[in-house]
mmCIF file of C-alpha atoms and ligand atoms in Angstrom:
data_model
loop_
_atom_site.group_PDB
_atom_site.id
_atom_site.type_symbol
_atom_site.label_atom_id
_atom_site.label_comp_id
_atom_site.label_asym_id
_atom_site.label_seq_id
_atom_site.Cartn_x
_atom_site.Cartn_y
_atom_site.Cartn_z
ATOM 1 C CA MET A 28 35.860 -16.912 21.444
ATOM 2 C CA SER A 29 36.535 -15.378 18.067
ATOM 3 C CA ALA A 30 34.565 -12.676 16.300
ATOM 4 C CA ALA A 31 32.592 -15.481 14.732
ATOM 5 C CA GLY A 32 31.126 -16.320 18.154
ATOM 6 C CA SER A 33 27.505 -15.658 18.771
ATOM 7 C CA GLY A 34 27.387 -13.462 21.883
ATOM 8 C CA PRO A 35 26.825 -9.722 21.704
ATOM 9 C CA GLU A 36 30.430 -9.132 22.818
ATOM 10 C CA ASP A 37 31.758 -11.183 19.917
ATOM 11 C CA LEU A 38 29.387 -9.488 17.546
ATOM 12 C CA ALA A 39 30.452 -6.037 18.742
ATOM 13 C CA ARG A 40 34.117 -6.986 18.446
ATOM 14 C CA GLY A 41 33.509 -8.219 14.914
ATOM 15 C CA VAL A 42 31.796 -4.921 14.082
ATOM 16 C CA LEU A 43 34.724 -2.900 15.427
ATOM 17 C CA GLU A 44 37.066 -5.026 13.323
ATOM 18 C CA GLY A 45 34.926 -4.164 10.299
ATOM 19 C CA GLY A 46 33.839 -7.744 9.628
ATOM 20 C CA ALA A 47 31.014 -7.738 7.097
ATOM 21 C CA ARG A 48 29.349 -10.794 8.609
ATOM 22 C CA SER A 49 29.361 -9.323 12.101
ATOM 23 C CA ILE A 50 28.068 -5.995 10.806
ATOM 24 C CA GLY A 51 25.245 -7.736 8.969
ATOM 25 C CA ARG A 52 24.331 -9.811 11.987
ATOM 26 C CA ALA A 53 24.502 -6.840 14.346
ATOM 27 C CA ILE A 54 22.118 -4.920 12.091
ATOM 28 C CA SER A 55 19.785 -7.927 12.028
ATOM 29 C CA GLU A 56 19.753 -7.906 15.822
ATOM 30 C CA VAL A 57 18.980 -4.201 15.767
ATOM 31 C CA GLU A 58 16.285 -4.727 13.178
ATOM 32 C CA ARG A 59 14.376 -7.261 15.239
ATOM 33 C CA ASP A 60 14.976 -5.294 18.444
ATOM 34 C CA SER A 61 16.696 -8.268 20.023
ATOM 35 C CA VAL A 62 17.595 -8.370 23.725
ATOM 36 C CA THR A 63 21.266 -8.265 22.695
ATOM 37 C CA VAL A 64 20.959 -4.753 21.258
ATOM 38 C CA PRO A 65 21.817 -2.841 24.478
ATOM 39 C CA ALA A 66 24.991 -4.922 24.913
ATOM 40 C CA ILE A 67 26.004 -4.448 21.283
ATOM 41 C CA LEU A 68 25.370 -0.710 21.342
ATOM 42 C CA ARG A 69 27.163 -0.274 24.658
ATOM 43 C CA ARG A 70 30.292 -1.696 23.063
ATOM 44 C CA VAL A 71 30.144 -0.023 19.673
ATOM 45 C CA PHE A 72 28.908 3.393 20.772
ATOM 46 C CA PRO A 73 32.277 4.701 22.019
ATOM 47 C CA ARG A 74 33.569 4.270 18.480
ATOM 48 C CA THR A 75 30.750 6.212 16.818
ATOM 49 C CA GLY A 76 30.426 9.872 15.968
ATOM 50 C CA ARG A 77 33.045 9.800 13.248
ATOM 51 C CA ALA A 78 30.907 9.245 10.154
ATOM 52 C CA ARG A 79 29.098 11.874 8.200
ATOM 53 C CA ILE A 80 25.481 10.819 7.939
ATOM 54 C CA ILE A 81 23.572 11.852 4.856
ATOM 55 C CA GLY A 82 19.841 11.302 4.408
ATOM 56 C CA ILE A 83 18.350 10.992 0.934
ATOM 57 C CA THR A 84 14.603 11.337 0.826
ATOM 58 C CA GLY A 85 11.892 12.119 -1.694
ATOM 59 C CA PRO A 86 8.860 10.590 -3.368
ATOM 60 C CA PRO A 87 8.868 6.991 -4.638
ATOM 61 C CA GLY A 88 10.453 6.651 -8.060
ATOM 62 C CA ALA A 89 12.336 9.946 -7.892
ATOM 63 C CA GLY A 90 15.601 8.070 -8.351
ATOM 64 C CA LYS A 91 16.840 7.997 -4.759
ATOM 65 C CA SER A 92 18.301 4.491 -4.918
ATOM 66 C CA THR A 93 20.013 5.204 -8.232
ATOM 67 C CA LEU A 94 21.409 8.447 -6.882
ATOM 68 C CA VAL A 95 22.573 6.797 -3.664
ATOM 69 C CA GLN A 96 24.541 4.298 -5.713
ATOM 70 C CA ARG A 97 26.105 7.086 -7.761
ATOM 71 C CA LEU A 98 26.981 9.020 -4.628
ATOM 72 C CA ALA A 99 28.514 5.878 -3.161
ATOM 73 C CA GLN A 100 30.665 5.452 -6.261
ATOM 74 C CA ALA A 101 31.779 9.078 -6.070
ATOM 75 C CA TYR A 102 32.768 8.732 -2.406
ATOM 76 C CA ARG A 103 34.537 5.458 -3.174
ATOM 77 C CA ARG A 104 36.628 7.203 -5.806
ATOM 78 C CA ALA A 105 37.615 9.653 -3.071
ATOM 79 C CA GLY A 106 38.854 6.688 -1.039
ATOM 80 C CA ARG A 107 35.996 6.626 1.450
ATOM 81 C CA ARG A 108 34.227 3.520 2.758
ATOM 82 C CA VAL A 109 30.505 3.980 2.293
ATOM 83 C CA GLY A 110 27.644 2.604 4.357
ATOM 84 C CA ILE A 111 24.138 2.567 2.907
ATOM 85 C CA VAL A 112 20.939 2.011 4.875
ATOM 86 C CA ALA A 113 17.832 1.879 2.709
ATOM 87 C CA VAL A 114 14.463 2.205 4.397
ATOM 88 C CA ASP A 115 12.033 2.010 1.543
ATOM 89 C CA PRO A 116 9.163 -0.421 1.822
ATOM 90 C CA SER A 117 8.041 0.261 -1.743
ATOM 91 C CA SER A 118 11.273 -0.634 -3.481
ATOM 92 C CA PRO A 119 13.828 -2.678 -1.596
ATOM 93 C CA PHE A 120 17.305 -1.541 -2.531
ATOM 94 C CA THR A 121 18.459 -4.949 -3.648
ATOM 95 C CA GLY A 122 15.042 -6.065 -4.868
ATOM 96 C CA GLY A 123 14.118 -6.870 -8.421
ATOM 97 C CA ALA A 124 12.547 -3.553 -9.310
ATOM 98 C CA ILE A 125 15.595 -2.027 -10.937
ATOM 99 C CA LEU A 126 17.335 -5.020 -12.410
ATOM 100 C CA GLY A 127 18.978 -3.026 -15.180
ATOM 101 C CA ASP A 128 20.437 -0.606 -12.671
ATOM 102 C CA ARG A 129 21.603 -3.450 -10.493
ATOM 103 C CA ILE A 130 23.628 -4.880 -13.296
ATOM 104 C CA ARG A 131 25.171 -1.543 -14.158
ATOM 105 C CA MET A 132 25.744 -0.702 -10.513
ATOM 106 C CA SER A 133 26.824 -4.196 -9.590
ATOM 107 C CA GLU A 134 30.345 -3.070 -8.762
ATOM 108 C CA ILE A 135 29.181 -1.449 -5.549
ATOM 109 C CA TYR A 136 27.492 -4.686 -4.462
ATOM 110 C CA THR A 137 30.761 -6.593 -4.586
ATOM 111 C CA ASP A 138 32.971 -3.783 -3.291
ATOM 112 C CA PRO A 139 34.026 -4.542 0.303
ATOM 113 C CA GLY A 140 34.337 -0.764 0.796
ATOM 114 C CA VAL A 141 30.576 -0.439 0.455
ATOM 115 C CA PHE A 142 28.105 -1.933 2.920
ATOM 116 C CA ILE A 143 24.490 -1.898 1.738
ATOM 117 C CA ARG A 144 21.615 -2.809 3.960
ATOM 118 C CA SER A 145 17.877 -2.658 3.333
ATOM 119 C CA MET A 146 15.948 -2.394 6.560
ATOM 120 C CA ALA A 147 12.944 -4.634 6.866
ATOM 121 C CA THR A 148 9.794 -2.696 7.520
ATOM 122 C CA ARG A 149 7.854 -5.117 9.658
ATOM 123 C CA GLY A 150 6.567 -3.438 12.747
ATOM 124 C CA ALA A 151 5.920 0.200 13.267
ATOM 125 C CA LEU A 152 7.839 2.932 11.496
ATOM 126 C CA GLY A 153 8.538 4.393 14.911
ATOM 127 C CA GLY A 154 10.570 1.273 15.675
ATOM 128 C CA LEU A 155 12.238 1.731 12.337
ATOM 129 C CA ALA A 156 13.588 5.135 13.346
ATOM 130 C CA ARG A 157 15.242 3.509 16.353
ATOM 131 C CA ALA A 158 16.536 0.629 14.255
ATOM 132 C CA THR A 159 17.907 3.036 11.659
ATOM 133 C CA SER A 160 19.821 5.059 14.270
ATOM 134 C CA ASP A 161 21.240 1.857 15.739
ATOM 135 C CA ALA A 162 22.207 0.517 12.309
ATOM 136 C CA VAL A 163 23.940 3.805 11.530
ATOM 137 C CA ASP A 164 25.882 3.476 14.791
ATOM 138 C CA VAL A 165 26.957 -0.040 13.838
ATOM 139 C CA LEU A 166 28.220 1.166 10.448
ATOM 140 C CA ASP A 167 29.850 4.226 12.008
ATOM 141 C CA ALA A 168 31.691 2.080 14.556
ATOM 142 C CA ALA A 169 32.783 -0.220 11.739
ATOM 143 C CA GLY A 170 34.484 2.723 10.068
ATOM 144 C CA PHE A 171 32.096 3.563 7.238
ATOM 145 C CA ASP A 172 32.055 7.247 6.358
ATOM 146 C CA PRO A 173 29.872 8.607 4.908
ATOM 147 C CA ILE A 174 26.719 6.687 5.733
ATOM 148 C CA LEU A 175 23.835 7.273 3.351
ATOM 149 C CA ILE A 176 20.269 6.698 4.528
ATOM 150 C CA GLU A 177 17.600 6.360 1.857
ATOM 151 C CA THR A 178 13.974 6.812 2.904
ATOM 152 C CA VAL A 179 10.876 7.422 0.900
ATOM 153 C CA GLY A 180 9.650 10.849 1.932
ATOM 154 C CA VAL A 181 5.953 10.682 2.419
ATOM 155 C CA GLY A 182 5.070 11.248 6.047
ATOM 156 C CA GLN A 183 6.152 12.223 9.508
ATOM 157 C CA ASP A 184 7.450 8.757 10.369
ATOM 158 C CA GLU A 185 9.791 8.830 7.404
ATOM 159 C CA VAL A 186 10.885 12.314 8.351
ATOM 160 C CA ASP A 187 11.751 10.975 11.806
ATOM 161 C CA ILE A 188 13.877 8.276 10.204
ATOM 162 C CA VAL A 189 15.838 10.652 8.022
ATOM 163 C CA ARG A 190 16.400 12.981 10.952
ATOM 164 C CA ALA A 191 19.099 10.539 12.014
ATOM 165 C CA ALA A 192 21.176 12.290 9.342
ATOM 166 C CA ASP A 193 23.453 15.322 9.622
ATOM 167 C CA THR A 194 22.572 16.493 6.139
ATOM 168 C CA ILE A 195 19.338 15.806 4.300
ATOM 169 C CA ALA A 196 18.976 15.851 0.532
ATOM 170 C CA VAL A 197 15.443 15.945 -0.861
ATOM 171 C CA VAL A 198 15.220 14.390 -4.308
ATOM 172 C CA LEU A 199 12.508 15.673 -6.627
ATOM 173 C CA VAL A 200 11.825 15.273 -10.336
ATOM 174 C CA PRO A 201 10.678 17.695 -13.039
ATOM 175 C CA GLY A 202 6.967 18.113 -13.489
ATOM 176 C CA LEU A 203 6.185 17.518 -9.890
ATOM 177 C CA GLY A 204 4.242 20.781 -9.779
ATOM 178 C CA ASP A 205 1.262 19.991 -7.613
ATOM 179 C CA ASP A 206 3.119 17.255 -5.809
ATOM 180 C CA ILE A 207 5.535 19.853 -4.526
ATOM 181 C CA GLN A 208 2.606 21.569 -2.862
ATOM 182 C CA ALA A 209 1.388 18.276 -1.449
ATOM 183 C CA ILE A 210 4.661 17.117 0.021
ATOM 184 C CA LYS A 211 5.833 20.575 0.978
ATOM 185 C CA ALA A 212 4.594 20.304 4.517
ATOM 186 C CA GLY A 213 6.395 17.051 5.088
ATOM 187 C CA ILE A 214 9.791 17.109 3.501
ATOM 188 C CA LEU A 215 10.636 20.445 1.960
ATOM 189 C CA GLU A 216 11.372 22.097 5.293
ATOM 190 C CA ILE A 217 13.952 19.498 6.176
ATOM 191 C CA ALA A 218 15.969 19.872 2.965
ATOM 192 C CA ASP A 219 19.571 21.014 3.277
ATOM 193 C CA VAL A 220 20.168 20.243 -0.378
ATOM 194 C CA PHE A 221 17.647 19.880 -3.185
ATOM 195 C CA VAL A 222 18.330 17.459 -5.993
ATOM 196 C CA VAL A 223 16.219 17.761 -9.118
ATOM 197 C CA ASN A 224 16.845 14.314 -10.583
ATOM 198 C CA LYS A 225 15.828 13.113 -14.054
ATOM 199 C CA ALA A 226 17.090 16.506 -15.097
ATOM 200 C CA GLU A 227 17.433 15.407 -18.713
ATOM 201 C CA ARG A 228 13.659 15.566 -18.815
ATOM 202 C CA GLU A 229 11.659 18.553 -19.877
ATOM 203 C CA GLY A 230 10.744 20.906 -17.076
ATOM 204 C CA ALA A 231 13.907 20.500 -15.022
ATOM 205 C CA ASP A 232 14.749 24.182 -15.204
ATOM 206 C CA ARG A 233 11.192 25.099 -14.304
ATOM 207 C CA ALA A 234 11.340 22.802 -11.263
ATOM 208 C CA VAL A 235 14.571 24.508 -10.205
ATOM 209 C CA ALA A 236 12.987 27.935 -10.674
ATOM 210 C CA GLU A 237 9.931 26.917 -8.635
ATOM 211 C CA LEU A 238 12.059 25.593 -5.810
ATOM 212 C CA SER A 239 14.207 28.685 -5.933
ATOM 213 C CA MET A 240 11.133 30.886 -5.638
ATOM 214 C CA MET A 241 9.921 28.857 -2.701
ATOM 215 C CA LEU A 242 13.264 29.313 -0.989
ATOM 216 C CA ASP A 243 13.080 33.052 -1.617
ATOM 217 C CA LEU A 244 9.712 33.139 0.107
ATOM 218 C CA ALA A 245 10.825 30.967 2.993
ATOM 219 C CA GLY A 246 14.016 32.931 3.574
ATOM 220 C CA HIS A 247 16.911 30.851 4.851
ATOM 221 C CA PRO A 248 19.179 33.260 6.704
ATOM 222 C CA GLU A 249 21.806 30.747 7.813
ATOM 223 C CA TRP A 250 21.888 28.257 4.989
ATOM 224 C CA ARG A 251 20.099 28.472 1.693
ATOM 225 C CA PRO A 252 19.725 24.917 0.384
ATOM 226 C CA PRO A 253 21.504 24.638 -2.952
ATOM 227 C CA ILE A 254 19.543 23.114 -5.836
ATOM 228 C CA VAL A 255 21.439 20.601 -7.941
ATOM 229 C CA LYS A 256 20.300 18.985 -11.179
ATOM 230 C CA THR A 257 21.236 15.343 -11.688
ATOM 231 C CA SER A 258 20.641 12.487 -14.087
ATOM 232 C CA ALA A 259 21.424 9.622 -11.792
ATOM 233 C CA PRO A 260 21.780 6.745 -14.291
ATOM 234 C CA SER A 261 24.391 8.613 -16.352
ATOM 235 C CA GLY A 262 25.951 10.188 -13.284
ATOM 236 C CA SER A 263 25.557 13.673 -14.671
ATOM 237 C CA GLY A 264 25.429 16.273 -11.899
ATOM 238 C CA VAL A 265 26.586 13.802 -9.263
ATOM 239 C CA PRO A 266 29.898 15.601 -8.568
ATOM 240 C CA GLU A 267 27.887 18.786 -8.015
ATOM 241 C CA ALA A 268 25.556 16.912 -5.659
ATOM 242 C CA VAL A 269 28.537 15.647 -3.675
ATOM 243 C CA ALA A 270 29.955 19.178 -3.558
ATOM 244 C CA ALA A 271 26.644 20.527 -2.240
ATOM 245 C CA LEU A 272 26.458 17.814 0.432
ATOM 246 C CA GLU A 273 30.027 18.518 1.488
ATOM 247 C CA ALA A 274 29.419 22.267 1.542
ATOM 248 C CA HIS A 275 26.582 21.667 3.958
ATOM 249 C CA GLY A 276 28.875 19.482 6.055
ATOM 250 C CA ALA A 277 31.330 22.372 6.256
ATOM 251 C CA HIS A 278 28.504 24.718 7.231
ATOM 252 C CA LEU A 279 27.433 22.346 10.016
ATOM 253 C CA ALA A 280 30.958 22.301 11.413
ATOM 254 C CA ALA A 281 31.566 26.034 11.085
ATOM 255 C CA SER A 282 28.242 27.284 12.417
ATOM 256 C CA GLY A 283 27.674 25.054 15.418
ATOM 257 C CA GLU A 284 24.514 23.799 13.702
ATOM 258 C CA GLY A 285 26.094 20.330 13.514
ATOM 259 C CA ARG A 286 26.472 20.224 17.276
ATOM 260 C CA ARG A 287 22.944 21.518 17.747
ATOM 261 C CA ARG A 288 21.530 18.784 15.501
ATOM 262 C CA ARG A 289 23.500 16.063 17.228
ATOM 263 C CA SER A 290 22.202 17.241 20.549
ATOM 264 C CA LEU A 291 18.590 17.284 19.319
ATOM 265 C CA ARG A 292 19.098 13.788 17.975
ATOM 266 C CA ALA A 293 20.568 12.511 21.208
ATOM 267 C CA ARG A 294 17.595 13.968 23.050
ATOM 268 C CA SER A 295 14.908 12.463 20.836
ATOM 269 C CA ARG A 296 16.689 9.119 20.700
ATOM 270 C CA LEU A 297 16.993 8.969 24.459
ATOM 271 C CA LEU A 298 13.397 10.008 25.008
ATOM 272 C CA ALA A 299 12.160 7.446 22.477
ATOM 273 C CA LEU A 300 14.057 4.668 24.281
ATOM 274 C CA LEU A 301 12.677 5.839 27.608
ATOM 275 C CA GLU A 302 9.161 5.858 26.216
ATOM 276 C CA THR A 303 9.566 2.321 24.957
ATOM 277 C CA ARG A 304 11.020 1.115 28.239
ATOM 278 C CA PHE A 305 8.307 2.829 30.141
ATOM 279 C CA ARG A 306 5.553 1.348 28.018
ATOM 280 C CA ARG A 307 7.063 -2.118 28.363
ATOM 281 C CA ALA A 308 7.387 -1.693 32.104
ATOM 282 C CA ILE A 309 3.742 -0.736 32.345
ATOM 283 C CA GLU A 310 2.718 -3.681 30.225
ATOM 284 C CA ALA A 311 4.837 -6.069 32.263
ATOM 285 C CA ARG A 312 4.591 -4.701 35.761
ATOM 286 C CA ALA A 313 1.363 -2.804 36.191
ATOM 287 C CA PRO A 314 0.281 -4.142 39.562
ATOM 288 C CA GLU A 315 -2.657 -6.497 39.802
ATOM 289 C CA PRO A 316 -5.544 -6.287 40.480
ATOM 290 C CA ASP A 317 -5.298 -2.703 39.260
ATOM 291 C CA GLY A 318 -3.145 -3.636 36.292
ATOM 292 C CA LEU A 319 -3.113 -2.237 32.834
ATOM 293 C CA GLU A 320 -6.030 -4.370 31.633
ATOM 294 C CA GLN A 321 -8.297 -3.171 34.412
ATOM 295 C CA ALA A 322 -7.355 0.408 33.653
ATOM 296 C CA VAL A 323 -7.999 -0.167 29.954
ATOM 297 C CA ALA A 324 -11.421 -1.624 30.752
ATOM 298 C CA ALA A 325 -12.212 1.207 33.140
ATOM 299 C CA VAL A 326 -11.443 3.809 30.501
ATOM 300 C CA ALA A 327 -13.236 1.865 27.746
ATOM 301 C CA GLU A 328 -16.330 1.600 29.930
ATOM 302 C CA ARG A 329 -15.933 5.238 30.937
ATOM 303 C CA ARG A 330 -15.712 4.433 34.628
ATOM 304 C CA GLU A 331 -12.407 6.283 34.785
ATOM 305 C CA ASP A 332 -11.077 9.091 32.642
ATOM 306 C CA PRO A 333 -7.824 8.381 30.769
ATOM 307 C CA TYR A 334 -5.857 11.128 32.562
ATOM 308 C CA SER A 335 -6.667 9.788 36.019
ATOM 309 C CA ALA A 336 -5.948 6.220 34.967
ATOM 310 C CA ALA A 337 -2.610 7.228 33.447
ATOM 311 C CA ALA A 338 -1.660 9.227 36.562
ATOM 312 C CA ARG A 339 -2.541 6.285 38.811
ATOM 313 C CA LEU A 340 -0.526 3.776 36.779
ATOM 314 C CA PHE A 341 2.374 6.197 36.508
ATOM 315 C CA GLU A 342 2.512 6.683 40.268
ATOM 316 C CA GLU A 343 2.325 2.968 40.884
ATOM 317 C CA LEU A 344 5.263 2.419 38.568
ATOM 318 C CA VAL A 345 7.526 5.360 39.216
ATOM 319 C CA PRO A 346 8.550 5.828 42.835
ATOM 320 C CA PRO A 347 8.157 9.399 44.064
ATOM 321 C CA PRO A 348 11.440 11.374 44.076
ATOM 322 C CA ARG A 349 12.247 10.872 47.783
ATOM 323 C CA GLU A 350 11.880 7.139 47.661
ATOM 324 C CA ALA A 351 14.061 7.026 44.569
ATOM 325 C CA ALA A 352 16.770 9.069 46.292
ATOM 326 C CA GLU A 353 16.719 6.768 49.325
ATOM 327 C CA ARG A 354 17.040 3.781 47.036
ATOM 328 C CA ARG A 355 20.109 5.296 45.366
ATOM 329 C CA SER A 356 21.875 6.068 48.641
ATOM 330 C CA GLY A 357 20.874 2.768 50.240
HETATM 331 N N1 GDP B 16 15.208 9.084 -16.956
HETATM 332 C C1 GDP B 16 15.738 8.930 -15.750
HETATM 333 N N2 GDP B 16 15.395 7.862 -15.020
HETATM 334 C C2 GDP B 16 15.921 7.747 -13.788
HETATM 335 C C3 GDP B 16 16.809 8.704 -13.256
HETATM 336 N N3 GDP B 16 17.148 8.321 -12.010
HETATM 337 C C4 GDP B 16 16.512 7.156 -11.782
HETATM 338 N N4 GDP B 16 15.787 6.811 -12.854
HETATM 339 C C5 GDP B 16 14.934 5.623 -13.008
HETATM 340 O O1 GDP B 16 13.782 5.816 -12.231
HETATM 341 C C6 GDP B 16 13.341 4.569 -11.693
HETATM 342 C C7 GDP B 16 13.220 4.676 -10.173
HETATM 343 O O2 GDP B 16 14.513 4.861 -9.648
HETATM 344 P P1 GDP B 16 14.869 4.488 -8.158
HETATM 345 O O3 GDP B 16 16.284 4.881 -7.962
HETATM 346 O O4 GDP B 16 14.471 3.113 -7.816
HETATM 347 O O5 GDP B 16 13.912 5.513 -7.395
HETATM 348 P P2 GDP B 16 13.522 5.574 -5.827
HETATM 349 O O6 GDP B 16 12.187 4.923 -5.683
HETATM 350 O O7 GDP B 16 13.429 7.035 -5.551
HETATM 351 O O8 GDP B 16 14.599 4.900 -5.072
HETATM 352 C C8 GDP B 16 14.348 3.534 -12.126
HETATM 353 O O9 GDP B 16 13.862 2.889 -13.263
HETATM 354 C C9 GDP B 16 15.570 4.356 -12.480
HETATM 355 O O10 GDP B 16 16.374 3.756 -13.455
HETATM 356 C C10 GDP B 16 17.134 9.845 -14.073
HETATM 357 O O11 GDP B 16 17.895 10.736 -13.683
HETATM 358 N N5 GDP B 16 16.573 9.891 -15.313
HETATM 359 MG MG1 MG B 17 14.567 3.351 -3.617
#
């Protein structure tokens, strides 16, 4: 069968050949958590780990999508093939919200060296973090480098999504003042680069000064996040933003921090998959008549405490270590 076939093997082969249709379909599979995903990932994964993954986060309307398009153009001019994954429920990347920008930016939508994908946000954001990592792997295996992930930075779930990146840029705008305080807890700590976008507006220098003061207080011994001013629609400051992102990439490679982050990511990704599998196994296989529903009822009616019920179900599902060892050798 050719790459146009419908099995996961064909799809994976199409992805490795860089076929746009296969890439799109593979990401759709990933997005709806299809049963084909393990087979697809098994085949594409050996070809991943080559792309630089850059997360772009910040409040809605800060100009993330516009900036991402400008960054993509800059990387294209440097001869790179750029993957874009946008996870923003409030403003779909290719939606109608920024029609003017879409016309001006239209070149990147028709450029075969750019692959843009908005992730659907049905289902839990937790599932979206998994889907985003998988989609990034698909693009990585297909040879896109860098891969830009846009997420709206508002809460922990979004932070989990953008943690799939090697380097995280937090996009803010002048006059954010109190907002900076509000979102500080969530997204400021994860910034490797700060972008003060809409820098042609009044207050840009003050925003930079405020951020700079915050960084002084926080103290960043290893890497002090640079602060770059941009005006995304005109492209002003974009070369400096690219330089800052690349400087952080060099820091990751030189300091061992890159390896540390990849290891943390592998750990949390693996644990998340295990959690999902485990929950599904419990839902599917909890033995009757003491199945999950009975345990739920027992806890709801306070006949059993949740810890005891969980321990009981866990032991019914997971064989004790000796039994597991015998199974492996037998
Ligand atoms: N004045 C100005 N407007 C901008 C700038 N960057 C983006 N915008 C506009 O801000 C609006 C939101 O931009 P968008 O990229 O969709 O923001 P996102 O929600 O963070 O992705 C759009 O109308 C953009 O054209 C900028 O640097 N200056
Ligand atoms: Mg956006």
